[in-house]
XYZ file of N, CA and C in Angstrom:
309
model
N 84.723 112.149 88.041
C 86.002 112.408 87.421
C 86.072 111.585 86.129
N 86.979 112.061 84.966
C 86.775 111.484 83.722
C 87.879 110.745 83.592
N 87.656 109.200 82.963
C 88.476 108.276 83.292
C 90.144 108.733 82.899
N 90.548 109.994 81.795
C 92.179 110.648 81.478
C 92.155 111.428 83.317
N 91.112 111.717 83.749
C 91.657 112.732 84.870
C 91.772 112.126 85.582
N 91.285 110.658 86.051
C 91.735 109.910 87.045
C 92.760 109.206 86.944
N 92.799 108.839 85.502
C 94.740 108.057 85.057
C 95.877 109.281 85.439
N 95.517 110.472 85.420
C 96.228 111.520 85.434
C 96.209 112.032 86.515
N 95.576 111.900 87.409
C 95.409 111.585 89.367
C 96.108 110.659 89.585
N 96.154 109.346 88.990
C 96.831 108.291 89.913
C 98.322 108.417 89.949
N 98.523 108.513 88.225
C 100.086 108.555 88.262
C 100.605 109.310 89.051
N 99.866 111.171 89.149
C 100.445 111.969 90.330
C 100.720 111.361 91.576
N 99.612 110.654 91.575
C 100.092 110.397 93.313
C 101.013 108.685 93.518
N 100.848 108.263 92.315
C 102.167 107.273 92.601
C 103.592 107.968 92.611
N 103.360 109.287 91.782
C 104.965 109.910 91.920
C 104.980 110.444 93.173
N 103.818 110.914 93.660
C 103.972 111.433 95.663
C 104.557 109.806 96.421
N 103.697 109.328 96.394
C 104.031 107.916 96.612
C 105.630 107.225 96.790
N 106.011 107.413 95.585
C 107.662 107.427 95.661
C 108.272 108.720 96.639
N 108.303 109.369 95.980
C 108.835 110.932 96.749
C 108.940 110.819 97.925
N 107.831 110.532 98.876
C 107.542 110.188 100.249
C 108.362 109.422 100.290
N 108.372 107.701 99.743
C 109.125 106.802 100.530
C 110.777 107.408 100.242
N 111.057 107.952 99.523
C 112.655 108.319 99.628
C 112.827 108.997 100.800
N 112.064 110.465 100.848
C 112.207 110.759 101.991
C 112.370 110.139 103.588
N 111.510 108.776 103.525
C 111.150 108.454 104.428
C 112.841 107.489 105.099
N 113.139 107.334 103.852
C 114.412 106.529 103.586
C 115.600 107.524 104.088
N 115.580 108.278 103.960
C 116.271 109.863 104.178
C 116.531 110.150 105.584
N 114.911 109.663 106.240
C 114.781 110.248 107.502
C 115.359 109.152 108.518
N 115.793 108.093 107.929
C 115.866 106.957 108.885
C 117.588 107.010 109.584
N 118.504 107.992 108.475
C 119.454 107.951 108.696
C 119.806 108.950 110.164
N 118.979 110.276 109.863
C 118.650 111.035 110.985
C 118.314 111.260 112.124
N 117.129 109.966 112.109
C 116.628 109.860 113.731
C 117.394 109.233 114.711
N 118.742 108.959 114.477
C 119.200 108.398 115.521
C 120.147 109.314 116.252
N 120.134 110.861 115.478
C 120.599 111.949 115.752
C 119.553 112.762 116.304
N 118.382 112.546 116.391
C 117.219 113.549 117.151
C 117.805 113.301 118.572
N 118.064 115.012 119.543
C 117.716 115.289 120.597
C 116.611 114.108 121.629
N 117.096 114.320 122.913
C 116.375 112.921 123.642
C 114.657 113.480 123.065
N 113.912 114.535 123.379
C 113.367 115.173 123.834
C 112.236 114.754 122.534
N 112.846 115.182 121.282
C 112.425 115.161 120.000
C 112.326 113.525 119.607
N 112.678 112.782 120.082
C 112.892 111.283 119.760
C 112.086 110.929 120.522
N 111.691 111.089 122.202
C 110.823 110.592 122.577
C 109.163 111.442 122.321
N 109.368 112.038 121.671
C 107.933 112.766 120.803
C 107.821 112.116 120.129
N 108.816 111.825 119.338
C 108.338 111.537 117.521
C 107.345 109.893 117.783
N 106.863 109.530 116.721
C 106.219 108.170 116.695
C 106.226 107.851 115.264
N 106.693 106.607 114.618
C 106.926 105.783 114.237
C 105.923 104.825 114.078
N 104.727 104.829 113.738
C 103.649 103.864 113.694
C 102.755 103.229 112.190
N 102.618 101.876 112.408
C 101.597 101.705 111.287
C 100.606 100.311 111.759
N 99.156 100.904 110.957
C 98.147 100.412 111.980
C 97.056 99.897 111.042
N 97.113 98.982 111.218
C 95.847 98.310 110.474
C 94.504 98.421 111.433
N 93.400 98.694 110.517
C 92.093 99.100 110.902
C 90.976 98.629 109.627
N 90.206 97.468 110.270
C 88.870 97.328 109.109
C 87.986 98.278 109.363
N 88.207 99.241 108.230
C 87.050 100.003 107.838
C 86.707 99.955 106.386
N 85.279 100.309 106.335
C 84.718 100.719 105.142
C 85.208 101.931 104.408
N 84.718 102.040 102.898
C 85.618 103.279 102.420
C 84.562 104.449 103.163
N 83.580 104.808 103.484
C 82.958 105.857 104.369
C 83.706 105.624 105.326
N 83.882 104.751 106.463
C 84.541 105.098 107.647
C 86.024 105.962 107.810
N 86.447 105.407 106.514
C 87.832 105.702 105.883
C 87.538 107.368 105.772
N 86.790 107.896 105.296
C 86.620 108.973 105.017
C 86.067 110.228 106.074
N 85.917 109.024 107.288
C 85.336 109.501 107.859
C 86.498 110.262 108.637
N 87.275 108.861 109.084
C 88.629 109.021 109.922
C 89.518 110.339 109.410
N 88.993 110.055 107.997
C 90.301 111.224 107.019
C 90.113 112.699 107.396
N 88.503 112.928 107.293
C 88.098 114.106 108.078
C 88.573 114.793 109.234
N 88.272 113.237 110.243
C 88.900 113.724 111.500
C 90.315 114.142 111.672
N 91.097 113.370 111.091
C 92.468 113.383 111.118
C 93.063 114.487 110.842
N 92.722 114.921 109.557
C 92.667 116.228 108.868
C 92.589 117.336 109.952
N 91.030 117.556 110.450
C 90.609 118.559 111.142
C 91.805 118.807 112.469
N 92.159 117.260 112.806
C 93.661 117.909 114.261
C 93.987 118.661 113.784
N 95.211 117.448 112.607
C 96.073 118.324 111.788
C 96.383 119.973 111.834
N 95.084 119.964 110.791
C 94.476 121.618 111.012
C 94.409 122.428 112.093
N 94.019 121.948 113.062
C 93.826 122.563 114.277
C 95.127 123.130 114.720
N 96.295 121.945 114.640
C 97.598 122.703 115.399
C 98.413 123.636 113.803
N 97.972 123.088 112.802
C 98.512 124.393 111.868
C 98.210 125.794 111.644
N 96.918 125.812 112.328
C 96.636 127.193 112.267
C 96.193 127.644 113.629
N 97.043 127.205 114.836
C 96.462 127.945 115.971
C 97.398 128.912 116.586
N 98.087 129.272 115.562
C 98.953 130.176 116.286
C 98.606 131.449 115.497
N 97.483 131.379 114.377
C 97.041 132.607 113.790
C 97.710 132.575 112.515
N 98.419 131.205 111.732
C 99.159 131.516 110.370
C 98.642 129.929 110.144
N 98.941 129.923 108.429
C 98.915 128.960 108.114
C 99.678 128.375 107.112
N 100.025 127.067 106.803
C 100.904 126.798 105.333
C 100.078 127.052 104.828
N 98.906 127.113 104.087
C 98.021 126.972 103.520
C 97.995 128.441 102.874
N 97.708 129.090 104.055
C 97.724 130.600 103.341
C 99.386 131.393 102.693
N 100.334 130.608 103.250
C 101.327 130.915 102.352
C 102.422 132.215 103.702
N 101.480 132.217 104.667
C 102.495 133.331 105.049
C 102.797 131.887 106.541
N 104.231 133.102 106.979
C 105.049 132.295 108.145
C 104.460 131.601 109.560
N 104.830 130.713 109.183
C 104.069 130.165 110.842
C 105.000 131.033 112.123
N 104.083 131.379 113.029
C 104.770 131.751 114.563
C 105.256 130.582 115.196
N 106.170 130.538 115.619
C 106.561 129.445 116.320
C 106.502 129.942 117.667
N 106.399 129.170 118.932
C 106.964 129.290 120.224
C 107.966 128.967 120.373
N 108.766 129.665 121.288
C 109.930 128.633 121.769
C 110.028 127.555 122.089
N 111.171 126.995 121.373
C 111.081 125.678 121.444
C 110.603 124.785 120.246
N 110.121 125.135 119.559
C 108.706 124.651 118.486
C 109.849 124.460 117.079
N 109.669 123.136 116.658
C 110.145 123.334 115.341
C 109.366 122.800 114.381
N 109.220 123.194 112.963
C 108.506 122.384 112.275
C 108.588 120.848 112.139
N 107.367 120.028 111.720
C 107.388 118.827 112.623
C 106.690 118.191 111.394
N 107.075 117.003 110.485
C 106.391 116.547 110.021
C 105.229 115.833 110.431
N 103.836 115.304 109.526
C 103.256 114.633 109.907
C 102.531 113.787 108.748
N 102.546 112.768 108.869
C 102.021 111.989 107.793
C 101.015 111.121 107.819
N 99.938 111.458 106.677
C 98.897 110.402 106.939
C 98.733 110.145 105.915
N 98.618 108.633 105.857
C 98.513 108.041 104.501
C 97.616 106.642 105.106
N 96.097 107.114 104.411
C 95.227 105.505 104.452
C 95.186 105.113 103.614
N 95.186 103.594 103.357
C 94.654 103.007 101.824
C 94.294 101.911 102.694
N 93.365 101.453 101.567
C 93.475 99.345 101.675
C 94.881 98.886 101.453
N 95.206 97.851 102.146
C 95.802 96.899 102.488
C 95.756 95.744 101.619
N 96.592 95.845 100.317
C 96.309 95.083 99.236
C 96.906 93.184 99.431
């Protein structure tokens, strides 16, 4: 990558960066209104792990590939742009993964 496309990568994702934490700020007011059911699903976690940046990448893979797995097993995808099937019961569900070093 050429050092304008990576200054021009980072800033993007410091503006995701923000975006997220508002949201996240957003969501805090809410969860104390989630259903029993939906509250004892949800998780709330952050986890420190020494890895290397390969292991890191490795994990990212994996993580990814769940991810993936429950977004497209009902035969749709965000990705492709058309509607997810839901089951009953099923609501869209955030999920967030965010690795970095630990500065």
């Amino acid at each position: 990558m050429a050092p304008d496309e990576r200054q021009g990568s980072r800033a993007y994702t410091n503006a995701v960066v923000l975006a997220r934490s508002d949201r996240l700020r957003r969501l805090a007011a809410v969860v104390p209104l989630f259903p029993d059911d939906w509250f004892e699903a949800s998780v709330f976690s952050d986890c420190a792990v020494s890895l290397t940046p390969d292991e890191l990448n490795e994990m990212k893979r994996e993580l990814v590939g769940v991810i993936d797995k429950y977004r497209t097993r009902r035969g749709s995808s965000e990705k492709e742009g058309r509607a997810e099937k839901r089951a009953e019961g099923a609501a869209q569900v955030s999920v967030r993964l965010q690795m970095f070093p630990r500065l």
